[in-house]
Amino acid sequence: MSWLRHLSSKFSSTTITSTRRFTSLSRFSTSTAPARHAGLGPTQAHEKPRVVVLGSGWAGCRLMKGLDTAIYDVVCVSPRNHMVFTPLLASTCVGTLEFRTVAEPIARIQPAISTEPGSYFFLANCTAIDADNHVVHCESVTEGAQAPDPWRFTVSYDKLVIALGAQPTTFGIHGVYEHAIFLREVYHAQEIRRKLLLNLMMSDVPGIEEEEKQRLLHCVVVGGGPTGVEFSGELSDFIVRDVRQRYAHVKDYIHVTLIEANEILSSFDVRLRQYATNQLTKSGVRLVRGIVKDVEEKKIILNDGTEVPYGLLVWSTGVGPSAIIRSLDLPKAPGGRIGIDEWLRVPTVEDIFSIGDCSGFVESTGKTPLPALAQVAERQGKYLGILLNKIGKANGGRANSAKDVDFGDQFVYKHMGSMASIGSYKALVDLRQNKEGKGLSLAGFVSWFIWRSAYLTRVISWRNRFYVAINWATTLVFGRDISRI
């Protein structure tokens, strides 16, 4: 009868496992609402307080990395399940780096999301926030024509952190969203790469007229900030070192134009800006000062009436508040971002914090607006992680329970400097707190080496550091990959 005892033991084990799974799923409140509006209900007394993080950018990921999961359950709501290492995103467009080298999964940044029973990641967008009831309304992300309807659900929170970032600024110019490509996400870089290589191959087809060939191979970048300049530098390197060897028939047609309304790299000093201008011009990038008035399918029109035909148009003119940020009924800072105080709290509401590009100091703090930089977002995420851990240890982690907790030191941002690659193994490094301050400021090959070394150490994981180093070495020896996949 040993087989019977074995079967009985196996059945009991399965029953216990099923019971545990049922207990784990019971935190999803489905009994009091229709199935399509299920949600994650309020935390119970025997459960850890819940921190809900909206967004998976620099600020949100740095916060999640620093949260003590012995104190809190962590729930992340974001339309992407990874963080993008944006400083190296331009390199992926031309094959210097592979796309996976700049993407770090959320589950690697905060493993509790995959292992803890009360922590989750939801691939969804936030649609509304009910601050009075401590509830976030969400809608699942769906893609493709055959995808099911979005699933709407709610998530209750004890502490809410809004880290939704910002959206590209188009200044209301007609046609930008329809015809230009931004450079903020991995899929943007993939789209740029596919478009660039398609145009190269199409221009080599017999019968293509001379004028059309010139248009197809004209790459226009709008915006002379670090992203636009670095992409222009990478593209010029790709043209000089790879296109002219592997596309001999059209090598003399492809060129890059960078359009900026004022000065390129305005955050750098005059000497470094002039060096960048000279180096870009030397590498074949045409610099045009002008304002884009209209964007059409095959050309852009400047304010002076000049028409500029293009085959690839990349838009990089800064960022501003997204539609969801503007729609939230929360205090606002100048410029439309979510208003925060010196401790990154949203004033007049309980248990809501905001960090990153979507937030700004309210006027009553007397603080100047912080730039929309990765280092600002990362520093805010680190500070808030320490602060929330302190609040949790002081028994203030539950909703409406932190009123008497001493928050301690305010958030203070100290600028660590700026860096930008300009191609041809050249870069700019400015480690001063401001343009008038004292400190290291240099350009050239040494700056390029510092730039690469700094970013290699800042890549999130050792896995991706290894990928980046191998990709750089492979590109140096064998050139860039030109496969259109």
XYZ file of C-alpha atoms in Angstrom:
485
model
C 0.000 0.000 0.000
C 3.032 2.271 -0.207
C 1.773 3.679 -3.492
C -1.457 4.738 -1.751
C 0.423 6.546 1.010
C 2.608 8.238 -1.663
C -0.483 9.374 -3.584
C -2.095 10.680 -0.392
C 1.062 12.601 0.506
C 1.295 14.095 -2.999
C -2.373 15.132 -2.884
C -1.900 16.847 0.497
C 1.167 18.704 -0.807
C -0.737 19.879 -3.874
C -3.644 21.035 -1.714
C -1.330 23.051 0.548
C 0.376 24.639 -2.478
C -2.959 25.534 -4.023
C -4.122 27.031 -0.725
C -0.962 29.163 -0.544
C -1.498 30.361 -4.089
C -5.116 31.205 -3.300
C -4.028 33.127 -0.215
C -1.472 35.048 -2.267
C -4.050 35.945 -4.912
C -6.662 36.925 -2.339
C -5.072 40.385 -2.024
C -6.576 41.167 -5.452
C -10.039 42.511 -4.607
C -12.475 41.151 -7.195
C -15.560 40.426 -5.115
C -16.873 43.972 -4.749
C -16.350 45.167 -8.340
C -16.883 43.869 -11.880
C -14.117 41.599 -13.155
C -12.791 44.169 -15.612
C -12.306 46.616 -12.760
C -10.511 44.352 -10.317
C -7.663 45.737 -8.315
C -5.056 45.485 -5.627
C -6.862 46.441 -2.463
C -5.637 48.301 0.635
C -2.942 46.608 2.695
C -4.043 44.768 5.822
C -2.578 45.055 9.320
C -0.554 41.841 8.914
C 0.918 42.988 5.581
C 3.783 45.349 4.873
C 2.881 48.896 3.766
C 2.886 49.293 -0.005
C 4.905 51.786 -2.050
C 3.501 52.243 -5.557
C 5.953 53.640 -8.116
C 4.595 55.081 -11.360
C 7.288 54.899 -14.043
C 10.491 52.984 -14.759
C 12.923 55.746 -15.675
C 16.060 56.946 -13.915
C 14.209 58.321 -10.888
C 11.762 55.469 -10.339
C 14.337 52.715 -10.818
C 16.883 54.323 -8.511
C 14.166 54.654 -5.881
C 13.102 51.004 -6.211
C 16.709 49.877 -5.996
C 17.135 51.716 -2.702
C 13.871 50.710 -1.003
C 14.149 48.297 1.917
C 11.844 45.418 0.960
C 11.894 44.169 4.558
C 9.834 47.289 5.342
C 7.751 47.772 2.173
C 6.054 45.861 -0.579
C 6.901 47.474 -3.934
C 4.494 47.792 -6.851
C 5.695 49.329 -10.121
C 3.259 50.478 -12.804
C 4.869 51.326 -16.140
C 4.272 50.832 -19.886
C 7.742 49.242 -20.185
C 9.351 46.520 -18.066
C 12.875 47.910 -18.267
C 14.954 51.006 -17.658
C 16.729 52.648 -20.600
C 20.306 53.859 -20.133
C 19.652 56.927 -22.279
C 23.244 58.311 -22.540
C 24.189 55.371 -24.779
C 20.922 55.160 -26.725
C 22.302 57.106 -29.719
C 25.042 54.493 -30.139
C 22.467 51.751 -30.739
C 20.970 53.558 -33.754
C 24.053 52.952 -35.906
C 25.138 49.587 -34.526
C 27.931 50.705 -32.205
C 26.027 48.967 -29.398
C 23.299 46.319 -29.399
C 19.880 47.370 -28.130
C 19.911 45.011 -25.129
C 23.016 46.742 -23.743
C 21.003 49.860 -22.843
C 17.957 48.081 -21.365
C 17.923 46.785 -17.788
C 14.874 44.710 -16.680
C 13.003 46.047 -13.652
C 13.170 42.625 -12.003
C 16.972 42.855 -11.964
C 16.915 46.334 -10.466
C 14.471 45.305 -7.711
C 14.309 41.485 -7.411
C 11.500 41.647 -4.822
C 9.069 42.378 -7.667
C 9.621 38.831 -8.908
C 10.098 37.026 -5.592
C 8.018 38.684 -2.866
C 4.300 37.745 -2.639
C 3.189 41.334 -2.063
C 5.353 43.023 -4.708
C 4.382 43.263 -8.374
C 5.152 44.814 -11.722
C 2.156 45.812 -13.875
C 2.625 46.599 -17.562
C 0.133 49.442 -17.612
C -0.420 53.184 -17.781
C -1.703 55.328 -14.943
C -4.927 57.049 -16.023
C -5.937 58.836 -12.810
C -5.044 59.249 -9.129
C -7.618 59.368 -6.321
C -5.549 61.045 -3.609
C -8.419 61.102 -1.077
C -8.831 57.309 -1.165
C -5.159 56.446 -1.853
C -5.983 54.697 -5.130
C -4.305 54.712 -8.556
C -6.404 53.923 -11.639
C -4.551 51.985 -14.327
C -5.071 50.593 -17.807
C -3.065 47.693 -19.220
C -0.833 48.180 -22.261
C -1.974 46.450 -25.443
C -0.335 46.385 -28.862
C -1.389 45.265 -32.323
C -4.672 45.091 -34.211
C -5.636 41.734 -32.675
C -4.835 42.749 -29.104
C -7.624 42.519 -26.499
C -9.266 45.612 -25.071
C -7.255 47.330 -22.315
C -7.829 45.924 -18.846
C -8.719 48.570 -16.262
C -7.826 48.060 -12.626
C -6.972 49.956 -9.457
C -4.040 49.798 -7.060
C -4.276 51.047 -3.491
C -1.165 52.593 -1.974
C 0.258 53.613 1.355
C 2.917 55.744 -0.287
C 2.784 56.841 -3.933
C 5.790 57.999 -5.962
C 5.085 59.659 -9.320
C 8.081 59.240 -11.618
C 6.401 59.390 -15.013
C 9.093 61.408 -16.764
C 8.269 63.847 -19.535
C 7.393 63.847 -23.209
C 9.273 65.418 -26.144
C 8.527 69.075 -26.775
C 7.187 69.860 -30.254
C 6.152 73.522 -29.620
C 2.874 72.760 -31.391
C 4.596 72.403 -34.780
C 2.392 70.610 -37.272
C 3.570 67.213 -38.518
C 6.207 66.397 -35.890
C 4.410 63.403 -34.389
C 3.438 62.103 -37.818
C 6.806 62.314 -39.590
C 9.667 62.753 -37.079
C 11.257 60.123 -34.844
C 12.167 60.903 -31.255
C 15.144 59.379 -29.427
C 13.980 58.504 -25.922
C 13.127 54.799 -26.005
C 14.709 51.636 -27.384
C 11.955 51.281 -29.984
C 12.787 54.811 -31.190
C 16.402 53.748 -31.783
C 15.196 50.605 -33.563
C 12.935 52.656 -35.811
C 15.761 55.090 -36.638
C 18.104 52.217 -37.506
C 15.563 50.472 -39.745
C 14.707 53.732 -41.517
C 18.368 54.669 -42.030
C 19.359 51.293 -43.482
C 16.215 51.107 -45.635
C 17.022 54.490 -47.168
C 20.597 53.388 -47.850
C 19.426 50.289 -49.704
C 16.561 52.043 -51.526
C 18.903 54.739 -52.835
C 21.019 52.029 -54.490
C 18.110 50.647 -56.542
C 18.459 51.254 -60.329
C 16.262 54.024 -61.688
C 16.164 56.201 -58.554
C 16.394 59.809 -59.648
C 19.298 61.938 -58.474
C 17.078 64.327 -56.498
C 15.251 61.474 -54.755
C 18.538 59.777 -53.895
C 19.802 62.961 -52.267
C 16.576 63.271 -50.270
C 16.624 59.654 -49.076
C 20.170 59.997 -47.815
C 19.720 63.352 -46.104
C 19.542 62.840 -42.311
C 18.177 65.860 -40.447
C 18.479 66.272 -36.671
C 16.426 69.036 -35.018
C 17.767 70.156 -31.655
C 21.335 70.995 -30.663
C 21.311 69.654 -27.104
C 23.471 66.734 -25.912
C 21.156 64.102 -27.441
C 21.036 65.762 -30.865
C 24.775 66.430 -30.934
C 25.717 62.920 -29.794
C 23.423 61.329 -32.366
C 24.876 63.571 -35.107
C 28.388 62.575 -34.033
C 27.549 58.864 -34.030
C 25.887 59.186 -37.428
C 28.859 61.004 -38.951
C 31.192 58.288 -37.595
C 28.943 55.640 -39.135
C 29.058 57.407 -42.483
C 32.828 57.931 -42.494
C 33.900 54.542 -41.177
C 31.228 52.159 -42.473
C 28.864 53.573 -45.113
C 31.640 54.813 -47.414
C 33.205 51.354 -47.372
C 30.078 49.231 -47.708
C 27.815 51.470 -49.801
C 30.353 52.699 -52.345
C 27.713 53.598 -54.952
C 25.929 56.133 -52.737
C 28.695 57.183 -50.344
C 28.873 60.720 -51.734
C 25.153 61.379 -51.296
C 24.614 60.709 -47.594
C 25.061 63.648 -45.240
C 23.816 65.018 -41.907
C 22.260 68.394 -41.071
C 21.826 69.601 -37.485
C 19.265 72.399 -37.025
C 19.270 74.490 -33.851
C 17.455 77.747 -33.104
C 20.264 79.141 -30.930
C 23.666 77.728 -29.931
C 24.388 74.013 -29.814
C 25.182 72.611 -26.367
C 24.063 75.795 -24.651
C 24.814 74.365 -21.179
C 28.553 74.237 -21.989
C 30.897 77.235 -22.044
C 31.823 79.143 -25.202
C 35.191 77.405 -25.676
C 33.693 73.917 -25.580
C 30.785 74.930 -27.827
C 33.187 76.314 -30.417
C 35.274 73.144 -30.271
C 32.152 71.037 -30.824
C 31.073 73.241 -33.739
C 34.459 72.930 -35.431
C 34.676 69.175 -34.868
C 31.162 68.458 -36.154
C 31.743 70.598 -39.229
C 35.057 68.845 -39.863
C 33.365 65.435 -39.677
C 30.788 66.456 -42.286
C 27.825 67.608 -40.206
C 26.180 70.713 -41.631
C 25.068 73.130 -38.887
C 22.046 75.306 -39.628
C 20.645 77.978 -37.313
C 16.907 78.218 -37.777
C 13.449 77.502 -36.405
C 11.275 74.759 -37.860
C 7.884 76.122 -38.906
C 6.253 73.039 -40.433
C 7.040 69.344 -40.946
C 5.809 67.558 -44.046
C 6.255 63.959 -45.165
C 9.424 64.554 -47.181
C 10.585 68.026 -46.167
C 10.645 70.528 -43.340
C 10.034 74.247 -43.724
C 12.025 76.780 -41.700
C 10.735 80.149 -40.501
C 12.590 81.955 -43.287
C 10.822 79.832 -45.914
C 13.741 77.498 -46.599
C 12.649 73.987 -47.539
C 14.856 71.128 -46.351
C 14.150 67.704 -47.914
C 14.927 64.723 -45.687
C 14.877 60.943 -45.687
C 15.315 60.599 -41.921
C 14.151 63.201 -39.402
C 15.143 62.906 -35.733
C 13.524 65.326 -33.258
C 15.426 66.228 -30.080
C 14.323 69.627 -28.781
C 13.877 69.018 -25.069
C 11.014 67.761 -22.937
C 7.867 69.027 -21.244
C 4.997 67.721 -19.062
C 3.061 64.784 -20.499
C -0.707 64.697 -20.917
C -1.254 62.589 -17.785
C 0.836 64.989 -15.674
C -1.154 67.982 -16.920
C -4.439 66.173 -16.218
C -3.698 65.280 -12.584
C -5.480 67.386 -9.988
C -2.317 68.062 -8.014
C -0.348 71.229 -7.207
C 1.749 72.385 -10.146
C 5.161 73.997 -10.418
C 6.002 76.674 -13.013
C 5.960 75.061 -16.436
C 3.164 72.608 -15.627
C 5.196 69.972 -13.788
C 3.962 68.440 -10.517
C 4.823 70.730 -7.624
C 7.012 69.378 -4.818
C 8.469 70.767 -1.616
C 11.990 70.484 -0.204
C 11.446 66.800 0.736
C 10.025 65.905 -2.702
C 6.499 65.675 -1.282
C 3.499 66.936 -3.202
C 2.045 69.720 -0.992
C -1.552 69.622 0.310
C -1.934 65.859 -0.259
C -0.873 63.005 1.982
C 1.605 60.277 1.075
C 2.362 61.394 -2.501
C 5.874 62.153 -3.695
C 7.117 63.094 -7.159
C 10.602 62.804 -8.651
C 12.344 63.111 -11.996
C 11.432 65.139 -15.069
C 7.712 65.264 -14.177
C 8.310 67.278 -10.993
C 9.501 70.744 -10.031
C 9.743 72.839 -6.887
C 6.696 74.961 -6.069
C 7.301 78.703 -5.960
C 6.895 78.904 -2.185
C 10.130 76.930 -1.684
C 12.158 79.660 -3.376
C 14.233 77.023 -5.158
C 15.223 77.333 -8.810
C 13.899 74.722 -11.266
C 16.180 71.733 -11.722
C 17.198 70.685 -15.257
C 15.626 67.613 -16.835
C 18.777 65.501 -16.524
C 19.367 61.856 -15.679
C 21.676 62.791 -12.815
C 18.947 64.939 -11.215
C 16.417 62.110 -11.455
C 18.885 59.541 -10.127
C 19.857 61.748 -7.190
C 16.207 62.357 -6.308
C 15.452 58.635 -6.477
C 18.353 57.829 -4.155
C 17.339 60.530 -1.666
C 13.682 59.475 -1.611
C 14.575 55.803 -1.127
C 16.559 56.711 1.999
C 13.747 58.989 3.204
C 11.011 56.363 2.739
C 13.119 53.763 4.559
C 13.503 56.235 7.421
C 9.756 56.870 7.473
C 9.031 53.133 7.487
C 11.410 52.483 10.386
C 9.642 55.264 12.322
C 6.298 53.438 11.836
C 5.119 55.984 9.298
C 4.872 53.644 6.329
C 1.097 53.195 6.528
C -1.267 55.593 4.801
C -1.827 58.831 6.738
C 0.676 57.844 9.444
C 3.737 59.985 8.659
C 2.487 63.341 9.893
C 4.569 63.256 13.061
C 7.712 61.773 11.504
C 10.779 64.010 11.309
C 11.861 63.918 7.662
C 15.319 65.272 8.429
C 17.534 66.945 5.822
C 15.995 68.468 2.710
C 16.920 67.380 -0.787
C 19.873 69.363 -2.138
C 21.102 68.937 -5.698
C 24.756 69.443 -6.525
C 25.560 69.401 -10.221
C 28.338 66.941 -11.042
C 29.084 68.278 -14.508
C 28.176 67.496 -18.105
C 29.622 65.296 -20.839
C 28.854 64.874 -24.529
C 30.386 62.810 -27.317
C 30.827 64.570 -30.663
C 32.205 61.700 -32.768
C 35.647 60.925 -34.211
C 36.897 59.781 -30.776
C 36.275 63.273 -29.401
C 34.080 64.443 -26.512
C 33.451 67.340 -24.154
C 33.794 67.074 -20.384
C 32.736 69.932 -18.113
C 32.898 69.022 -14.410
C 32.078 72.494 -13.095
C 28.883 73.169 -11.159
C 28.091 76.024 -13.546
C 29.622 77.803 -16.526
C 31.160 80.495 -14.315
C 32.548 78.108 -11.684
C 35.966 76.567 -11.338
C 36.812 72.982 -12.194
C 37.856 70.587 -14.915
C 36.804 71.558 -18.437
C 38.398 69.900 -21.451
C 37.766 68.526 -24.932
C 39.346 66.006 -27.286
C 40.467 62.384 -27.140
C 41.136 62.420 -23.383
C 37.602 63.695 -22.838
C 36.277 60.901 -25.037
C 38.133 58.338 -22.913
C 36.713 59.905 -19.724
C 33.232 59.928 -21.277
C 33.360 56.215 -22.127
C 34.892 55.260 -18.788
C 32.295 57.226 -16.829
C 29.329 55.769 -18.674
C 30.714 52.250 -18.492
C 30.805 52.524 -14.701
C 27.295 54.037 -14.603
C 25.627 51.235 -16.574
C 23.257 49.580 -14.111
C 24.443 45.952 -14.013
C 27.703 44.073 -14.492
C 25.962 42.075 -17.202
C 25.329 45.181 -19.297
C 28.773 46.595 -18.550
C 30.211 43.430 -20.018
C 27.924 43.723 -23.073
C 28.905 47.368 -23.626
C 32.637 46.682 -23.335
C 32.429 43.740 -25.746
C 30.350 45.737 -28.244
C 32.804 48.634 -28.188
C 35.725 46.269 -28.768
C 33.881 44.428 -31.565
C 32.983 47.687 -33.311
C 36.576 48.927 -33.047
C 37.962 45.755 -34.667
C 35.259 44.739 -37.156
C 33.205 47.907 -37.702
C 29.479 48.379 -37.131
C 26.873 45.834 -38.082
C 24.737 46.997 -41.030
C 22.136 44.224 -41.032
C 18.548 45.462 -41.225
C 16.679 43.148 -38.857
